[in-house]
PDB file of C-alpha atoms in Angstrom:
ATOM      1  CA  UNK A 788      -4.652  19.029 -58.641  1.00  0.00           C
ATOM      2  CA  UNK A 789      -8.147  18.307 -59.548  1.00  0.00           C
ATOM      3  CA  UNK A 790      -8.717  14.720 -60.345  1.00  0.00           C
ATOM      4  CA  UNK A 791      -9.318  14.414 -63.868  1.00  0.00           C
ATOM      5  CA  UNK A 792     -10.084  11.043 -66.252  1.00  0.00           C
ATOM      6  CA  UNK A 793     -11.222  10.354 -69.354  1.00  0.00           C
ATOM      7  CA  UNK A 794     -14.448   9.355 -70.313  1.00  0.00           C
ATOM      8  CA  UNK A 795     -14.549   5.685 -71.893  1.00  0.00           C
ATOM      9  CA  UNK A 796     -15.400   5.437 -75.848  1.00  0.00           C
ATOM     10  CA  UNK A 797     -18.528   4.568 -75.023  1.00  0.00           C
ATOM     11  CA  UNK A 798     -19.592   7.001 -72.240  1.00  0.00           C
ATOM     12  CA  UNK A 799     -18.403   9.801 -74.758  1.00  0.00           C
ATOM     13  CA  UNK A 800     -20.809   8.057 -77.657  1.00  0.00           C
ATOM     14  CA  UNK A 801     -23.679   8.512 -75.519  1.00  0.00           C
ATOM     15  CA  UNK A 802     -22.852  11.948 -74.215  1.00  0.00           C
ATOM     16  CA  UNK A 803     -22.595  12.981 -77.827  1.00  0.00           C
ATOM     17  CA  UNK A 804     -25.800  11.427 -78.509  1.00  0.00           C
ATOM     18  CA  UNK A 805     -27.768  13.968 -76.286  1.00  0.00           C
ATOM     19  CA  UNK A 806     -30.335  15.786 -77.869  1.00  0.00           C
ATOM     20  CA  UNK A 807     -32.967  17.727 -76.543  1.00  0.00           C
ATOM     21  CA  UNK A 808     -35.526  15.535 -78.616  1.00  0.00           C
ATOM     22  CA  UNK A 809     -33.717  12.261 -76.582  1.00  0.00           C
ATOM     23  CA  UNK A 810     -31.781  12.666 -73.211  1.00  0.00           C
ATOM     24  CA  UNK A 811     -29.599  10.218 -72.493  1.00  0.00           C
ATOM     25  CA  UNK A 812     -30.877   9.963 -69.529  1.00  0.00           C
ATOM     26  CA  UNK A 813     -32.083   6.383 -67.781  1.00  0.00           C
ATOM     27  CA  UNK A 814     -35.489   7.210 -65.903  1.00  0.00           C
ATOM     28  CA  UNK A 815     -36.511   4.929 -62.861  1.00  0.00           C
ATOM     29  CA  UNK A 816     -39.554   5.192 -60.696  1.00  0.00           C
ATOM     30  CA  UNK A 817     -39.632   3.131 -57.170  1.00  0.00           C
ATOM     31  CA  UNK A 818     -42.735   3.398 -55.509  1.00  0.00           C
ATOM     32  CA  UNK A 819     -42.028   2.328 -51.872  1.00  0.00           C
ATOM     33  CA  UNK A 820     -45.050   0.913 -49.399  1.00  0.00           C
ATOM     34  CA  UNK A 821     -44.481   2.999 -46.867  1.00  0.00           C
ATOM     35  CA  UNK A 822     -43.469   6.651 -46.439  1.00  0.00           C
ATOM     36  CA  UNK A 823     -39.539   7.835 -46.752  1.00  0.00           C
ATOM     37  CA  UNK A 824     -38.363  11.025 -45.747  1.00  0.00           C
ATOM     38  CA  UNK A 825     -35.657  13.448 -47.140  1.00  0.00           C
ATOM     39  CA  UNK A 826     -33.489  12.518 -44.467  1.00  0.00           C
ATOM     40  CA  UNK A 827     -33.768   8.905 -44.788  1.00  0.00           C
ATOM     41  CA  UNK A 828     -33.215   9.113 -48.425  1.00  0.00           C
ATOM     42  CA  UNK A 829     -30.159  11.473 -47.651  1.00  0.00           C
ATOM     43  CA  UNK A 830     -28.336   8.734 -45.806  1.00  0.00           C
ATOM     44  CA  UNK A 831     -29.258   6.380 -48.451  1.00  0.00           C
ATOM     45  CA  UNK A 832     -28.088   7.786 -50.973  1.00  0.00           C
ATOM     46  CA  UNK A 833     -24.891   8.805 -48.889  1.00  0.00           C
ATOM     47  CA  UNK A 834     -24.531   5.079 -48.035  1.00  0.00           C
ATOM     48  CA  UNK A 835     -25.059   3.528 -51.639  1.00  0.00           C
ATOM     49  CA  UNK A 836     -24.834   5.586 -54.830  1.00  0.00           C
ATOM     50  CA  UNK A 837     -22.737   8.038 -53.422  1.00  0.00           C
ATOM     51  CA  UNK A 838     -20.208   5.789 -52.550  1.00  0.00           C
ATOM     52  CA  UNK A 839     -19.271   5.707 -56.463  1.00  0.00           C
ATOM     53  CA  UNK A 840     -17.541   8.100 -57.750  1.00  0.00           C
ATOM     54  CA  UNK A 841     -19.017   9.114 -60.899  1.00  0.00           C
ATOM     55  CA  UNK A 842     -21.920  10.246 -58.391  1.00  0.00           C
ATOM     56  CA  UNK A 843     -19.536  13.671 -57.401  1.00  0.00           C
ATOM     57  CA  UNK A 844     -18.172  14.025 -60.453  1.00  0.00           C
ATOM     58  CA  UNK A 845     -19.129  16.028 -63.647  1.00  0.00           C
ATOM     59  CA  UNK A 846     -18.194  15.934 -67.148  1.00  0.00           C
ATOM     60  CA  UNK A 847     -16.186  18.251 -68.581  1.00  0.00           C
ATOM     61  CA  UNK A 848     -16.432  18.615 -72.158  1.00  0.00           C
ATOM     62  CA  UNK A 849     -13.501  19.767 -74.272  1.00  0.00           C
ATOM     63  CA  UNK A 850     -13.961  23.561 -76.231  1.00  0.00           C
ATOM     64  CA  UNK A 851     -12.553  21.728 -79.804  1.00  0.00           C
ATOM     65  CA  UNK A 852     -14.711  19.448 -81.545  1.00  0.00           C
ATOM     66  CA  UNK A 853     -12.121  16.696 -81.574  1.00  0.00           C
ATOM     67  CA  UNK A 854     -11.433  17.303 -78.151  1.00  0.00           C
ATOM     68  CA  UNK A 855     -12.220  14.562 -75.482  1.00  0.00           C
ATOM     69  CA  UNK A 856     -14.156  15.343 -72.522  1.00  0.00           C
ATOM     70  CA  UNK A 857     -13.460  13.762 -69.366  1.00  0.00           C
ATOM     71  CA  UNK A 858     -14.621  13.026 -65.280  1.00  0.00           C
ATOM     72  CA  UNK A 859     -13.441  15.883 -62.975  1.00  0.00           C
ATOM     73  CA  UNK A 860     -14.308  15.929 -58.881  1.00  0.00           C
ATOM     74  CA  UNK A 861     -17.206  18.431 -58.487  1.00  0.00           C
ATOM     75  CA  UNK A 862     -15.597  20.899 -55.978  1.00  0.00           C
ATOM     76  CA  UNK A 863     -18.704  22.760 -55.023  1.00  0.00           C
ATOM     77  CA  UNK A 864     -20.812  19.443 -54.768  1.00  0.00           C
ATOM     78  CA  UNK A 865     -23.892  19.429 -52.695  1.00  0.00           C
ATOM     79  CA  UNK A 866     -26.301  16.583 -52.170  1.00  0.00           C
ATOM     80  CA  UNK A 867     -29.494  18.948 -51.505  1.00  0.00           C
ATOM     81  CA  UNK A 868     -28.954  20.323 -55.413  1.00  0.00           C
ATOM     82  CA  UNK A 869     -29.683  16.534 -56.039  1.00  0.00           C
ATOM     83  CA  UNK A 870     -32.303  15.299 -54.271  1.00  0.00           C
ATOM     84  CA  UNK A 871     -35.964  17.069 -54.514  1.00  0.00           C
ATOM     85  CA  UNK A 872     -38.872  17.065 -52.445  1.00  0.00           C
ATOM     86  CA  UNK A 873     -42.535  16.979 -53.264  1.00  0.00           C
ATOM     87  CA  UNK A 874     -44.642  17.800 -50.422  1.00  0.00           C
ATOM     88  CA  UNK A 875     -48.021  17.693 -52.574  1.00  0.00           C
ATOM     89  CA  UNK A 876     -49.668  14.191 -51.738  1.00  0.00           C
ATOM     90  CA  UNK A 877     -50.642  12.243 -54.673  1.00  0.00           C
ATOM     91  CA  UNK A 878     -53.009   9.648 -54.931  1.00  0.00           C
ATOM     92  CA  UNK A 879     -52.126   6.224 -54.916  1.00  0.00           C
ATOM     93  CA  UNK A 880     -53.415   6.321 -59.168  1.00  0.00           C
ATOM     94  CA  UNK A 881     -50.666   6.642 -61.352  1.00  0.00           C
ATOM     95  CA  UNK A 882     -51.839   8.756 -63.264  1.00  0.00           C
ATOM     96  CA  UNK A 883     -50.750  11.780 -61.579  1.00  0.00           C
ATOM     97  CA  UNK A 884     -47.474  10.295 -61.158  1.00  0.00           C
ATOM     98  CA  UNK A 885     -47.074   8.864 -64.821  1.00  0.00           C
ATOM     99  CA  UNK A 886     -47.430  13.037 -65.562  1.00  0.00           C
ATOM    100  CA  UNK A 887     -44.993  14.429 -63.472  1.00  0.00           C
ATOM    101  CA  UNK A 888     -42.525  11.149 -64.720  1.00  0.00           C
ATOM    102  CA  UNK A 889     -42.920  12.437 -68.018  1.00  0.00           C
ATOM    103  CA  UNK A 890     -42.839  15.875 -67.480  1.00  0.00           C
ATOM    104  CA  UNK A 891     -39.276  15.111 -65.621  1.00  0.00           C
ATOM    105  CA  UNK A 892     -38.018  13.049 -69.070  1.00  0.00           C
ATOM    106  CA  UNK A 893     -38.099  15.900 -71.234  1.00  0.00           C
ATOM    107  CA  UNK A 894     -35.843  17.672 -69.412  1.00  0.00           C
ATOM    108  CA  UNK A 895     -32.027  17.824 -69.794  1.00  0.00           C
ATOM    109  CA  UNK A 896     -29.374  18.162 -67.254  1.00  0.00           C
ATOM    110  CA  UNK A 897     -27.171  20.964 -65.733  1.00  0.00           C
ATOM    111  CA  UNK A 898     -23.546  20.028 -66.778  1.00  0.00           C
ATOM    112  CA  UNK A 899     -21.605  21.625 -64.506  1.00  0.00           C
ATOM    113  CA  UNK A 900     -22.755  19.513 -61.150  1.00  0.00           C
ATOM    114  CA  UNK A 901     -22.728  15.578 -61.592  1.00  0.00           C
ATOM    115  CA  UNK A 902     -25.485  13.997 -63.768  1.00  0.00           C
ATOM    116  CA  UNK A 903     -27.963  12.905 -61.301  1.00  0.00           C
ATOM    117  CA  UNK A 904     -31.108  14.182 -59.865  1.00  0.00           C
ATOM    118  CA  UNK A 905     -33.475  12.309 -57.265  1.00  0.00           C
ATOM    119  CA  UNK A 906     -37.504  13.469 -56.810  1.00  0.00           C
ATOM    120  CA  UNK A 907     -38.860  12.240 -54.028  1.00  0.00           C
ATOM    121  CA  UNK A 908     -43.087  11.868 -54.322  1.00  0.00           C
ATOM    122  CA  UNK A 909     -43.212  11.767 -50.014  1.00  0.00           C
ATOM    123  CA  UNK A 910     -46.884  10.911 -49.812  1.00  0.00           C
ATOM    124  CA  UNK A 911     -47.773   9.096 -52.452  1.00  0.00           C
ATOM    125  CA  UNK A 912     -50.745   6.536 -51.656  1.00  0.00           C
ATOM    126  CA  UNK A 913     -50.334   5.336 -48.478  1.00  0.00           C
ATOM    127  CA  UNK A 914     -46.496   5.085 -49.081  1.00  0.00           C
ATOM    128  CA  UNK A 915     -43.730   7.122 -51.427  1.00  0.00           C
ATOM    129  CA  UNK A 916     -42.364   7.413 -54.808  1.00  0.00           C
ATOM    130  CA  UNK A 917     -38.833   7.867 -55.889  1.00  0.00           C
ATOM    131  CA  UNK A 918     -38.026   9.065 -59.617  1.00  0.00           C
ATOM    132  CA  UNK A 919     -34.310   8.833 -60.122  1.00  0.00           C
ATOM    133  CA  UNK A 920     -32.431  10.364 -63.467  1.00  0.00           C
ATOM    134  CA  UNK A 921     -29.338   9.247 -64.454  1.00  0.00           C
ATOM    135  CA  UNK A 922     -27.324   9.849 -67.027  1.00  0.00           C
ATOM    136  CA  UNK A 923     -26.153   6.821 -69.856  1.00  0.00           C
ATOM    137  CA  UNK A 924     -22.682   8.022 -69.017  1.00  0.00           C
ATOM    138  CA  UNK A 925     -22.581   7.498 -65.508  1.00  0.00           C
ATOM    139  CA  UNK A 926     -24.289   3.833 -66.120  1.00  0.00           C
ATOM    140  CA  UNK A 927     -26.313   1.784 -68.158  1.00  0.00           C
ATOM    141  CA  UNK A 928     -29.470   0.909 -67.811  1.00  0.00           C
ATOM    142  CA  UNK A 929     -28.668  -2.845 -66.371  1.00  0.00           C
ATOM    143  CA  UNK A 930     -26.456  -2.010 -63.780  1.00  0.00           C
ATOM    144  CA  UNK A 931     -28.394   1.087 -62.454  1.00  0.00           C
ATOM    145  CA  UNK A 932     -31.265  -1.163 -61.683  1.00  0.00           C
ATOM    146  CA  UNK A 933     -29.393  -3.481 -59.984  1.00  0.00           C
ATOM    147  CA  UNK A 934     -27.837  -0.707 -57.648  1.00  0.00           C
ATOM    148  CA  UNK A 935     -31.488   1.098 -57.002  1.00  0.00           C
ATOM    149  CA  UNK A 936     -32.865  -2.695 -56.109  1.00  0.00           C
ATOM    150  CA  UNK A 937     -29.799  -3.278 -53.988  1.00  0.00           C
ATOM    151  CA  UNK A 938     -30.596   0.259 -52.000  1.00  0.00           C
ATOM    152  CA  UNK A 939     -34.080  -1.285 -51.563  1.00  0.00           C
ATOM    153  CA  UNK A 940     -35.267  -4.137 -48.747  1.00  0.00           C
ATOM    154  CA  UNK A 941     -38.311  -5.361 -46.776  1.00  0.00           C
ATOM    155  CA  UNK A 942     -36.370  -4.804 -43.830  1.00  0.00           C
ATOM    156  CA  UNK A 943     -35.500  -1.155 -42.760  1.00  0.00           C
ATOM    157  CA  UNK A 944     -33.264  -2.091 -40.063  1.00  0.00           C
ATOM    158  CA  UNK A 945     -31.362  -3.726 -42.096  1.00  0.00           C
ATOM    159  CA  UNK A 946     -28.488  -0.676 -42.607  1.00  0.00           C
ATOM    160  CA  UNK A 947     -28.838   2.990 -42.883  1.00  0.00           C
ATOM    161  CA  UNK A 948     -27.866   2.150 -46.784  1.00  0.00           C
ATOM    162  CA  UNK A 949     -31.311   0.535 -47.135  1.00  0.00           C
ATOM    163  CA  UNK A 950     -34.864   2.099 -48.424  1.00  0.00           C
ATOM    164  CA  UNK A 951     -37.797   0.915 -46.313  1.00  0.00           C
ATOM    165  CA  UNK A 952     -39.168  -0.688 -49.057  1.00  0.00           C
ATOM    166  CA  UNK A 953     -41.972  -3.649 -49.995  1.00  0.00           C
ATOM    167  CA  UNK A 954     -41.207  -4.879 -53.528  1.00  0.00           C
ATOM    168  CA  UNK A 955     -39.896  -2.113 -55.799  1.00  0.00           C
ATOM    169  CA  UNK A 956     -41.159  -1.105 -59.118  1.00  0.00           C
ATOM    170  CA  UNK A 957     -38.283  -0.554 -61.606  1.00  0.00           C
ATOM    171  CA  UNK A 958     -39.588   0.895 -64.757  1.00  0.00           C
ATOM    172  CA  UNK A 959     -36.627   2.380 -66.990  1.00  0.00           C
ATOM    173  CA  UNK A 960     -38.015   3.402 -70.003  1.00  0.00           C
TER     174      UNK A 960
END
């Protein structure tokens, strides 16, 4: 049997507060000093977020209007429908980067694969840029910061749950 639990109150507030004029969606940028690869980022990702399981789970939302919706297992998960890569280099000035940021908030999120997507910027300046999206559901603004700083350290050796990262840039509109 699939796995199935309810969203919280306040998880289902914020999923019923999605509009197409305001996602509920928590932005991040992390620009990293020196250059990260898909793989890399794959075994992050594998080693920190993914480790929670909201991360490979969607939300299934109830047909009735009353009707709760709540967390199921995503059967036909895939990390690569997660994570994309952007081969163009950018220049170190943000304001190619502030675009593409933007252009990324005003869009909404497929609901039948876990809400979570991951660009990856792989030449950006002389190092890389990460935008993460994130739905308010999964988690809040606060403690999503703390996990993408936690994934983050000067030292890349560190574990294969670590970015290779100077000091990161957290900006969650």
């Amino acid at each position: 049997s699939m796995n199935r639990e309810p969203l919280s109150n306040a998880d289902f507030a914020l999923l019923r507060l999605d509009s197409s004029t305001n996602w509920m969606i928590v932005t991040a940028l992390i620009t990293l000093e020196s250059r990260l690869d898909s793989t890399r980022l794959n075994r992050v990702l594998e080693h920190s977020m993914l480790r929670q399981p909201r991360f490979r789970q969607r939300i299934v939302q109830s047909r009735t209007l009353l009707g709760r919706a709540y967390w199921e297992d995503d059967a036909s998960f895939l990390i690569d429908q997660h994570i994309h890569c952007l081969h163009t280099p950018l220049p170190a000035d943000t304001g190619l980067l502030e675009q593409l940021v933007s252009r990324l908030m005003s869009v909404g999120m497929d609901f039948s694969h876990p809400l979570w997507q991951v660009y990856l910027v792989e030449q950006y300046g002389s190092g890389s840029a990460l935008v993460m999206r994130i739905h308010h559901s999964i988690a809040d603004g606060i403690s999503l910061a703390k996990m993408l700083l936690a994934m983050t350290t000067a030292n890349p050796d560190e574990s294969p749950g670590k970015l290779p990262a100077g000091p990161a840039k957290i900006n969650a509109p």
